[in-house]
Amino acid sequence: MLLKIANYSASSSASSSRHAIRKGKTQHSLYSLSKTPLRNSSSNSIPINKIAKRGFEPDVVTVGTLVKGLCNVGRVHCALQLFDQLCDKKLGERVIIYGALIDGFCKMHEIGRALEMHRRMVKAECKVNVLTYGMIIDALCKDGLISEAMEMFSEMIDSGIHPDVVVYSSLINGFCSLGRFKEAVKLFNEMVDCGISADVVTYNTLIYGFCQPGLWKEATIIFTQTVGQGISPCVLTFTILIDCLCKEGKVAEACGIFKLMIKQGKEPNLYTYSSVMSGLCLVGRLDDAKKLFNLMVDKGLKLDVVSYNVMISGYCKSWKTNEAIQLFQEMQCKGLKPTAVTYNTLIGALCHAGRVRTAHKLFKEMQSSGPSPVFATYSALLGGLCKNGQIEEAMDLLQSLESTKSEPSIQSFNLIIDGMCKAGKFELARKKFEEISSNGLVPDVSTYNSMMDGLCKKGMSLEACELLIQMEEKGCLPDSISFNIMIQGLLREKEVQRAMQLLEVMRKRKFLPNEAVTSMLIHVAMVDEQSRAMLQSLPTFLET
C-alpha cells in the first residue's frame, strides 16, 4: 500500500505542477514558493503567510503541495494548522489535501487524528476514495486494532467504494499478525470471489503470517498455490519460506525450495543464503554450509556479520572452536565488527571446551573495544572459570559485574549467587542472598535453586529443606530442578526417608527425576532393603 501511496503522491505532484505552470506566471510563482524547504522553518512560520502578503490567492494546488511538503517532513500539525486557516477559502476539490493529512497522521501513529480528519472529510461532503480508506485501514491493522479496521472496511463498502487488493492485503496482514489465520484465509477467499486477483504481495503476507508461529505446512501450501495461480514468487517469497523451513528443522525441504529459486532465475540475497546456512548447520551439515559460504564470496556478495555469526555458531555447536576463531579473525580483518552474539557464542563454546583462558581473553577484548558484555556473557565465562577451578578470577568477574550494574536486578543477583556457590564461597552467597530484599527485589526459582544446591553440596541438606519450605510459603513454586537438587542432596547424606517423601511430592506434581537422581535411587535400592521397599511402594512415574 505504501508503494501505491508513493506513486499517487508522485503523480499528483507532477500533475499539479503542470496545472500550475499552465495558469501562468502568478500561479508559477505561488508554486515555486510552495516548494521552498520546510524542514528547518519554525512551526509558526507558515509559507502561506508570505503568499497572502504578496496578494496572491492560494488554490488547491498550492495548498495541497504545501500540506504534503509539511507532512513529508513530519510537520503534520503545522500542515493541519495551515489547512484550518484556509477552510473558508474556495479551494475546490480537497481530496488530495485531506489524503495528505490522513497519510501524515497515520505515519505519525496518530490514528485518532487520522480518523478525525476522515470524519471532517465526510462531513464536508468531500469524496472519500479507496486510497484514503486504505491508509486508515492499514494504520489500524498495524496498531493491532483489527476490529476497528473491519468497521472502517464495512463503512467503505456501505459507501459504495470497492476495496482493492491493497486494502485486502492490509487486513489479511492484520489478522495474521494477531494469529487469526482462519479469518485471514476467509478474507483472502472473499477477495478472490469478488474477482480481485491476489498479487505476490498478498501471497507474501499470508506466507509470512503462517511462518511466524512455525506453521510451515500451511505456508508451503500457500506457496504452491501461488505458483499454481501463475504468479511468479519473488526473492522475498522464497526467502520467507526457506527461513521458516530451516528454523523448523525442515532443511531438506528448504534446500528444495532454494534450488527451485535458482532454477527460476531468482538471485538469492544475503539473508536467503544465511537462512540456508543456518539450517545446514542445525542438522550438522557444516561442510555444505561452508560451501555455500564460499559460494557467496565467489559471487561477489559482501558478507555481513550475520553470515559470519551463522558459520561461527555452526562450528561452535560442533566443537570446532579453532575454525570458529579463524572465521572470527577473518571477519575482523574485513572490517566487520563482531556483535554481542558473536562474542557470546565464542566465549560459551570455548568455556565448554575447557579453553577458559582464550575465552577470558576474548571477554577482555569485548570489554575494551567490543559491545558491552551481557548476562549471557558473564554467565558463560563464570561457569567456565568455576569449572576450571579459577576461583579468584571468578570472584574478580563477579565484582566486575556488580560494579557495572547501577540498578541491581534479580538476574544479576542470581548470576552472582550461582557463581559464588560454584566457586565454593557459600557464606558470601548467603550474604548476597540476604541483600535481595533490601534492594526491593524478590528471589525467584533460580535464586532458591542456587542456594539449595550450595547448601546440599556443603552437606546441609536439612537446611536446604527449610529453604524449600520457605520458598513455597513465599509463593515461589519449586520446579523439576528444585526437586532433583534436594533429592540428590538428601540421598548423599543418607536421608533416604526424606528423599522418598520428596520423590512422592515430585511424582504428584508430574516432575521426573534426572539421570543423576535415577542412578542414585537405583544404587540405594540395591544396597538397602528398606529403601528398596520404599521405592517399590511408590507408584511408578510412568503412570502419571
mmCIF file of N, CA and C in Angstrom, residues 175-275:
data_model
loop_
_atom_site.group_PDB
_atom_site.id
_atom_site.type_symbol
_atom_site.label_atom_id
_atom_site.label_comp_id
_atom_site.label_asym_id
_atom_site.label_seq_id
_atom_site.Cartn_x
_atom_site.Cartn_y
_atom_site.Cartn_z
ATOM 1 N N PHE A 175 -4.855 -9.600 10.447
ATOM 2 C CA PHE A 175 -5.333 -10.846 11.063
ATOM 3 C C PHE A 175 -4.170 -11.806 11.331
ATOM 4 N N CYS A 176 -3.248 -11.911 10.372
ATOM 5 C CA CYS A 176 -2.092 -12.806 10.544
ATOM 6 C C CYS A 176 -1.224 -12.371 11.724
ATOM 7 N N SER A 177 -1.045 -11.062 11.870
ATOM 8 C CA SER A 177 -0.215 -10.533 12.963
ATOM 9 C C SER A 177 -0.773 -10.909 14.326
ATOM 10 N N LEU A 178 -2.086 -11.092 14.399
ATOM 11 C CA LEU A 178 -2.740 -11.457 15.661
ATOM 12 C C LEU A 178 -2.950 -12.965 15.784
ATOM 13 N N GLY A 179 -2.424 -13.711 14.798
ATOM 14 C CA GLY A 179 -2.565 -15.161 14.844
ATOM 15 C C GLY A 179 -3.952 -15.659 14.475
ATOM 16 N N ARG A 180 -4.741 -14.800 13.865
ATOM 17 C CA ARG A 180 -6.123 -15.165 13.494
ATOM 18 C C ARG A 180 -6.138 -15.595 12.020
ATOM 19 N N PHE A 181 -5.566 -16.777 11.782
ATOM 20 C CA PHE A 181 -5.311 -17.230 10.422
ATOM 21 C C PHE A 181 -6.575 -17.638 9.669
ATOM 22 N N LYS A 182 -7.552 -18.201 10.388
ATOM 23 C CA LYS A 182 -8.801 -18.599 9.728
ATOM 24 C C LYS A 182 -9.486 -17.392 9.101
ATOM 25 N N GLU A 183 -9.504 -16.284 9.857
ATOM 26 C CA GLU A 183 -10.130 -15.065 9.350
ATOM 27 C C GLU A 183 -9.336 -14.471 8.194
ATOM 28 N N ALA A 184 -7.999 -14.624 8.271
ATOM 29 C CA ALA A 184 -7.141 -14.124 7.187
ATOM 30 C C ALA A 184 -7.428 -14.885 5.895
ATOM 31 N N VAL A 185 -7.523 -16.207 6.005
ATOM 32 C CA VAL A 185 -7.800 -17.038 4.823
ATOM 33 C C VAL A 185 -9.209 -16.771 4.297
ATOM 34 N N LYS A 186 -10.166 -16.601 5.215
ATOM 35 C CA LYS A 186 -11.548 -16.300 4.823
ATOM 36 C C LYS A 186 -11.603 -15.003 4.019
ATOM 37 N N LEU A 187 -10.870 -13.997 4.477
ATOM 38 C CA LEU A 187 -10.835 -12.703 3.789
ATOM 39 C C LEU A 187 -10.159 -12.839 2.427
ATOM 40 N N PHE A 188 -9.115 -13.660 2.393
ATOM 41 C CA PHE A 188 -8.410 -13.909 1.134
ATOM 42 C C PHE A 188 -9.363 -14.540 0.113
ATOM 43 N N ASN A 189 -10.109 -15.552 0.548
ATOM 44 C CA ASN A 189 -11.069 -16.222 -0.347
ATOM 45 C C ASN A 189 -12.177 -15.272 -0.789
ATOM 46 N N GLU A 190 -12.604 -14.412 0.136
ATOM 47 C CA GLU A 190 -13.632 -13.411 -0.185
ATOM 48 C C GLU A 190 -13.126 -12.472 -1.277
ATOM 49 N N MET A 191 -11.869 -12.080 -1.163
ATOM 50 C CA MET A 191 -11.260 -11.190 -2.145
ATOM 51 C C MET A 191 -11.256 -11.843 -3.531
ATOM 52 N N VAL A 192 -10.846 -13.102 -3.577
ATOM 53 C CA VAL A 192 -10.796 -13.833 -4.853
ATOM 54 C C VAL A 192 -12.201 -13.989 -5.437
ATOM 55 N N ASP A 193 -13.176 -14.293 -4.564
ATOM 56 C CA ASP A 193 -14.572 -14.445 -5.014
ATOM 57 C C ASP A 193 -15.128 -13.149 -5.595
ATOM 58 N N CYS A 194 -14.597 -12.015 -5.122
ATOM 59 C CA CYS A 194 -15.044 -10.706 -5.628
ATOM 60 C C CYS A 194 -14.381 -10.349 -6.954
ATOM 61 N N GLY A 195 -13.559 -11.273 -7.454
ATOM 62 C CA GLY A 195 -12.908 -11.035 -8.737
ATOM 63 C C GLY A 195 -11.632 -10.225 -8.647
ATOM 64 N N ILE A 196 -11.120 -10.044 -7.425
ATOM 65 C CA ILE A 196 -9.865 -9.299 -7.245
ATOM 66 C C ILE A 196 -8.712 -10.299 -7.226
ATOM 67 N N SER A 197 -7.806 -10.159 -8.142
ATOM 68 C CA SER A 197 -6.674 -11.087 -8.241
ATOM 69 C C SER A 197 -5.629 -10.767 -7.179
ATOM 70 N N ALA A 198 -5.255 -11.795 -6.436
ATOM 71 C CA ALA A 198 -4.195 -11.625 -5.440
ATOM 72 C C ALA A 198 -2.865 -11.451 -6.150
ATOM 73 N N ASP A 199 -2.052 -10.537 -5.663
ATOM 74 C CA ASP A 199 -0.720 -10.356 -6.235
ATOM 75 C C ASP A 199 0.314 -11.012 -5.328
ATOM 76 N N VAL A 200 1.570 -10.909 -5.714
ATOM 77 C CA VAL A 200 2.637 -11.567 -4.955
ATOM 78 C C VAL A 200 2.751 -11.002 -3.539
ATOM 79 N N VAL A 201 2.399 -9.715 -3.373
ATOM 80 C CA VAL A 201 2.452 -9.098 -2.038
ATOM 81 C C VAL A 201 1.434 -9.748 -1.107
ATOM 82 N N THR A 202 0.236 -10.006 -1.633
ATOM 83 C CA THR A 202 -0.808 -10.650 -0.824
ATOM 84 C C THR A 202 -0.371 -12.047 -0.402
ATOM 85 N N TYR A 203 0.164 -12.798 -1.356
ATOM 86 C CA TYR A 203 0.635 -14.153 -1.030
ATOM 87 C C TYR A 203 1.790 -14.105 -0.028
ATOM 88 N N ASN A 204 2.688 -13.149 -0.204
ATOM 89 C CA ASN A 204 3.797 -12.998 0.749
ATOM 90 C C ASN A 204 3.279 -12.727 2.157
ATOM 91 N N THR A 205 2.232 -11.896 2.227
ATOM 92 C CA THR A 205 1.632 -11.567 3.525
ATOM 93 C C THR A 205 1.119 -12.819 4.216
ATOM 94 N N LEU A 206 0.414 -13.663 3.470
ATOM 95 C CA LEU A 206 -0.126 -14.905 4.030
ATOM 96 C C LEU A 206 0.990 -15.874 4.415
ATOM 97 N N ILE A 207 1.960 -16.037 3.530
ATOM 98 C CA ILE A 207 3.072 -16.965 3.803
ATOM 99 C C ILE A 207 3.835 -16.524 5.044
ATOM 100 N N TYR A 208 4.140 -15.235 5.107
ATOM 101 C CA TYR A 208 4.866 -14.698 6.268
ATOM 102 C C TYR A 208 4.045 -14.877 7.548
ATOM 103 N N GLY A 209 2.736 -14.631 7.440
ATOM 104 C CA GLY A 209 1.864 -14.780 8.607
ATOM 105 C C GLY A 209 1.889 -16.184 9.169
ATOM 106 N N PHE A 210 1.821 -17.185 8.293
ATOM 107 C CA PHE A 210 1.847 -18.576 8.750
ATOM 108 C C PHE A 210 3.241 -18.999 9.220
ATOM 109 N N CYS A 211 4.266 -18.389 8.647
ATOM 110 C CA CYS A 211 5.639 -18.759 9.028
ATOM 111 C C CYS A 211 5.998 -18.300 10.437
ATOM 112 N N GLN A 212 5.441 -17.181 10.877
ATOM 113 C CA GLN A 212 5.814 -16.628 12.182
ATOM 114 C C GLN A 212 5.629 -17.611 13.334
ATOM 115 N N PRO A 213 4.484 -18.308 13.436
ATOM 116 C CA PRO A 213 4.347 -19.294 14.513
ATOM 117 C C PRO A 213 4.872 -20.678 14.118
ATOM 118 N N GLY A 214 5.561 -20.762 12.967
ATOM 119 C CA GLY A 214 6.148 -22.037 12.556
ATOM 120 C C GLY A 214 5.199 -22.967 11.827
ATOM 121 N N LEU A 215 4.102 -22.436 11.280
ATOM 122 C CA LEU A 215 3.131 -23.270 10.550
ATOM 123 C C LEU A 215 3.622 -23.472 9.115
ATOM 124 N N TRP A 216 4.706 -24.248 8.993
ATOM 125 C CA TRP A 216 5.388 -24.386 7.706
ATOM 126 C C TRP A 216 4.555 -25.165 6.680
ATOM 127 N N LYS A 217 3.745 -26.107 7.133
ATOM 128 C CA LYS A 217 2.916 -26.874 6.190
ATOM 129 C C LYS A 217 1.923 -25.961 5.482
ATOM 130 N N GLU A 218 1.243 -25.124 6.270
ATOM 131 C CA GLU A 218 0.270 -24.190 5.699
ATOM 132 C C GLU A 218 0.954 -23.193 4.772
ATOM 133 N N ALA A 219 2.138 -22.726 5.202
ATOM 134 C CA ALA A 219 2.897 -21.765 4.388
ATOM 135 C C ALA A 219 3.303 -22.390 3.055
ATOM 136 N N THR A 220 3.693 -23.670 3.096
ATOM 137 C CA THR A 220 4.099 -24.371 1.873
ATOM 138 C C THR A 220 2.915 -24.551 0.926
ATOM 139 N N ILE A 221 1.736 -24.827 1.489
ATOM 140 C CA ILE A 221 0.518 -24.971 0.667
ATOM 141 C C ILE A 221 0.214 -23.662 -0.063
ATOM 142 N N ILE A 222 0.329 -22.553 0.653
ATOM 143 C CA ILE A 222 0.063 -21.240 0.041
ATOM 144 C C ILE A 222 1.104 -20.943 -1.038
ATOM 145 N N PHE A 223 2.353 -21.320 -0.774
ATOM 146 C CA PHE A 223 3.417 -21.127 -1.765
ATOM 147 C C PHE A 223 3.089 -21.898 -3.046
ATOM 148 N N THR A 224 2.663 -23.152 -2.885
ATOM 149 C CA THR A 224 2.289 -23.984 -4.039
ATOM 150 C C THR A 224 1.115 -23.361 -4.788
ATOM 151 N N GLN A 225 0.170 -22.811 -4.035
ATOM 152 C CA GLN A 225 -0.997 -22.144 -4.630
ATOM 153 C C GLN A 225 -0.560 -20.919 -5.433
ATOM 154 N N THR A 226 0.425 -20.200 -4.913
ATOM 155 C CA THR A 226 0.962 -19.018 -5.609
ATOM 156 C C THR A 226 1.470 -19.401 -6.992
ATOM 157 N N VAL A 227 2.291 -20.445 -7.021
ATOM 158 C CA VAL A 227 2.860 -20.916 -8.289
ATOM 159 C C VAL A 227 1.751 -21.416 -9.206
ATOM 160 N N GLY A 228 0.775 -22.132 -8.623
ATOM 161 C CA GLY A 228 -0.345 -22.673 -9.400
ATOM 162 C C GLY A 228 -1.202 -21.602 -10.045
ATOM 163 N N GLN A 229 -1.257 -20.422 -9.427
ATOM 164 C CA GLN A 229 -2.043 -19.307 -9.966
ATOM 165 C C GLN A 229 -1.284 -18.539 -11.049
ATOM 166 N N GLY A 230 -0.075 -19.030 -11.363
ATOM 167 C CA GLY A 230 0.721 -18.378 -12.398
ATOM 168 C C GLY A 230 1.445 -17.133 -11.923
ATOM 169 N N ILE A 231 1.478 -16.937 -10.608
ATOM 170 C CA ILE A 231 2.192 -15.790 -10.036
ATOM 171 C C ILE A 231 3.619 -16.216 -9.722
ATOM 172 N N SER A 232 4.564 -15.479 -10.224
ATOM 173 C CA SER A 232 5.969 -15.813 -10.007
ATOM 174 C C SER A 232 6.427 -15.327 -8.633
ATOM 175 N N PRO A 233 6.793 -16.249 -7.749
ATOM 176 C CA PRO A 233 7.278 -15.822 -6.429
ATOM 177 C C PRO A 233 8.523 -14.951 -6.572
ATOM 178 N N CYS A 234 8.608 -13.932 -5.744
ATOM 179 C CA CYS A 234 9.784 -13.057 -5.778
ATOM 180 C C CYS A 234 10.830 -13.575 -4.789
ATOM 181 N N VAL A 235 11.961 -12.901 -4.725
ATOM 182 C CA VAL A 235 13.045 -13.302 -3.812
ATOM 183 C C VAL A 235 12.542 -13.339 -2.372
ATOM 184 N N LEU A 236 11.705 -12.355 -2.026
ATOM 185 C CA LEU A 236 11.175 -12.291 -0.660
ATOM 186 C C LEU A 236 10.310 -13.511 -0.345
ATOM 187 N N THR A 237 9.489 -13.932 -1.313
ATOM 188 C CA THR A 237 8.630 -15.106 -1.115
ATOM 189 C C THR A 237 9.474 -16.326 -0.778
ATOM 190 N N PHE A 238 10.472 -16.579 -1.621
ATOM 191 C CA PHE A 238 11.354 -17.725 -1.404
ATOM 192 C C PHE A 238 12.067 -17.626 -0.055
ATOM 193 N N THR A 239 12.576 -16.445 0.241
ATOM 194 C CA THR A 239 13.370 -16.265 1.460
ATOM 195 C C THR A 239 12.537 -16.492 2.718
ATOM 196 N N ILE A 240 11.309 -15.964 2.728
ATOM 197 C CA ILE A 240 10.423 -16.142 3.892
ATOM 198 C C ILE A 240 10.208 -17.627 4.167
ATOM 199 N N LEU A 241 9.885 -18.381 3.109
ATOM 200 C CA LEU A 241 9.581 -19.806 3.276
ATOM 201 C C LEU A 241 10.831 -20.602 3.639
ATOM 202 N N ILE A 242 11.942 -20.307 2.994
ATOM 203 C CA ILE A 242 13.202 -21.007 3.287
ATOM 204 C C ILE A 242 13.603 -20.799 4.741
ATOM 205 N N ASP A 243 13.499 -19.566 5.197
ATOM 206 C CA ASP A 243 13.869 -19.249 6.583
ATOM 207 C C ASP A 243 12.994 -20.019 7.569
ATOM 208 N N CYS A 244 11.692 -20.067 7.293
ATOM 209 C CA CYS A 244 10.757 -20.787 8.171
ATOM 210 C C CYS A 244 11.087 -22.277 8.209
ATOM 211 N N LEU A 245 11.284 -22.882 7.043
ATOM 212 C CA LEU A 245 11.584 -24.311 6.970
ATOM 213 C C LEU A 245 12.869 -24.654 7.716
ATOM 214 N N CYS A 246 13.882 -23.814 7.562
ATOM 215 C CA CYS A 246 15.161 -24.054 8.249
ATOM 216 C C CYS A 246 15.001 -23.973 9.764
ATOM 217 N N LYS A 247 14.268 -22.974 10.225
ATOM 218 C CA LYS A 247 14.060 -22.813 11.671
ATOM 219 C C LYS A 247 13.263 -23.969 12.271
ATOM 220 N N GLU A 248 12.418 -24.598 11.447
ATOM 221 C CA GLU A 248 11.620 -25.734 11.919
ATOM 222 C C GLU A 248 12.330 -27.066 11.693
ATOM 223 N N GLY A 249 13.592 -27.000 11.234
ATOM 224 C CA GLY A 249 14.373 -28.221 11.043
ATOM 225 C C GLY A 249 14.074 -28.960 9.754
ATOM 226 N N LYS A 250 13.266 -28.367 8.875
ATOM 227 C CA LYS A 250 12.916 -28.990 7.600
ATOM 228 C C LYS A 250 13.920 -28.535 6.536
ATOM 229 N N VAL A 251 15.171 -28.921 6.762
ATOM 230 C CA VAL A 251 16.274 -28.399 5.943
ATOM 231 C C VAL A 251 16.241 -28.972 4.530
ATOM 232 N N ALA A 252 15.889 -30.248 4.393
ATOM 233 C CA ALA A 252 15.812 -30.854 3.055
ATOM 234 C C ALA A 252 14.777 -30.124 2.207
ATOM 235 N N GLU A 253 13.624 -29.821 2.816
ATOM 236 C CA GLU A 253 12.568 -29.091 2.103
ATOM 237 C C GLU A 253 13.036 -27.683 1.742
ATOM 238 N N ALA A 254 13.762 -27.050 2.667
ATOM 239 C CA ALA A 254 14.284 -25.697 2.425
ATOM 240 C C ALA A 254 15.270 -25.702 1.261
ATOM 241 N N CYS A 255 16.118 -26.721 1.219
ATOM 242 C CA CYS A 255 17.097 -26.822 0.126
ATOM 243 C C CYS A 255 16.391 -27.040 -1.210
ATOM 244 N N GLY A 256 15.271 -27.770 -1.184
ATOM 245 C CA GLY A 256 14.480 -27.972 -2.400
ATOM 246 C C GLY A 256 13.909 -26.662 -2.915
ATOM 247 N N ILE A 257 13.383 -25.843 -2.012
ATOM 248 C CA ILE A 257 12.850 -24.525 -2.387
ATOM 249 C C ILE A 257 13.979 -23.629 -2.885
ATOM 250 N N PHE A 258 15.142 -23.742 -2.253
ATOM 251 C CA PHE A 258 16.314 -22.943 -2.637
ATOM 252 C C PHE A 258 16.734 -23.277 -4.073
ATOM 253 N N LYS A 259 16.739 -24.568 -4.406
ATOM 254 C CA LYS A 259 17.103 -24.995 -5.762
ATOM 255 C C LYS A 259 16.075 -24.501 -6.781
ATOM 256 N N LEU A 260 14.790 -24.560 -6.402
ATOM 257 C CA LEU A 260 13.723 -24.059 -7.281
ATOM 258 C C LEU A 260 13.896 -22.567 -7.540
ATOM 259 N N MET A 261 14.283 -21.860 -6.510
ATOM 260 C CA MET A 261 14.507 -20.415 -6.603
ATOM 261 C C MET A 261 15.577 -20.105 -7.656
ATOM 262 N N ILE A 262 16.674 -20.827 -7.582
ATOM 263 C CA ILE A 262 17.775 -20.613 -8.531
ATOM 264 C C ILE A 262 17.347 -21.024 -9.943
ATOM 265 N N LYS A 263 16.606 -22.135 -10.027
ATOM 266 C CA LYS A 263 16.125 -22.631 -11.321
ATOM 267 C C LYS A 263 15.237 -21.611 -12.015
ATOM 268 N N GLN A 264 14.446 -20.868 -11.210
ATOM 269 C CA GLN A 264 13.541 -19.858 -11.770
ATOM 270 C C GLN A 264 14.245 -18.524 -12.033
ATOM 271 N N GLY A 265 15.547 -18.506 -11.840
ATOM 272 C CA GLY A 265 16.308 -17.300 -12.157
ATOM 273 C C GLY A 265 16.259 -16.212 -11.111
ATOM 274 N N LYS A 266 15.810 -16.555 -9.911
ATOM 275 C CA LYS A 266 15.772 -15.581 -8.808
ATOM 276 C C LYS A 266 17.093 -15.647 -8.045
ATOM 277 N N GLU A 267 17.766 -14.527 -7.959
ATOM 278 C CA GLU A 267 19.075 -14.479 -7.300
ATOM 279 C C GLU A 267 18.902 -14.367 -5.786
ATOM 280 N N PRO A 268 19.359 -15.375 -5.037
ATOM 281 C CA PRO A 268 19.240 -15.299 -3.569
ATOM 282 C C PRO A 268 20.009 -14.103 -3.021
ATOM 283 N N ASN A 269 19.452 -13.493 -1.983
ATOM 284 C CA ASN A 269 20.169 -12.393 -1.334
ATOM 285 C C ASN A 269 20.926 -12.919 -0.114
ATOM 286 N N LEU A 270 21.561 -12.016 0.585
ATOM 287 C CA LEU A 270 22.390 -12.381 1.734
ATOM 288 C C LEU A 270 21.578 -13.125 2.795
ATOM 289 N N TYR A 271 20.346 -12.657 3.012
ATOM 290 C CA TYR A 271 19.511 -13.271 4.049
ATOM 291 C C TYR A 271 19.091 -14.684 3.635
ATOM 292 N N THR A 272 18.842 -14.888 2.338
ATOM 293 C CA THR A 272 18.473 -16.223 1.855
ATOM 294 C C THR A 272 19.606 -17.202 2.120
ATOM 295 N N TYR A 273 20.816 -16.809 1.705
ATOM 296 C CA TYR A 273 21.985 -17.668 1.917
ATOM 297 C C TYR A 273 22.195 -17.958 3.406
ATOM 298 N N SER A 274 22.088 -16.925 4.226
ATOM 299 C CA SER A 274 22.311 -17.097 5.671
ATOM 300 C C SER A 274 21.289 -18.051 6.280
ATOM 301 N N SER A 275 20.038 -17.976 5.807
ATOM 302 C CA SER A 275 18.990 -18.872 6.310
ATOM 303 C C SER A 275 19.307 -20.324 5.977
#
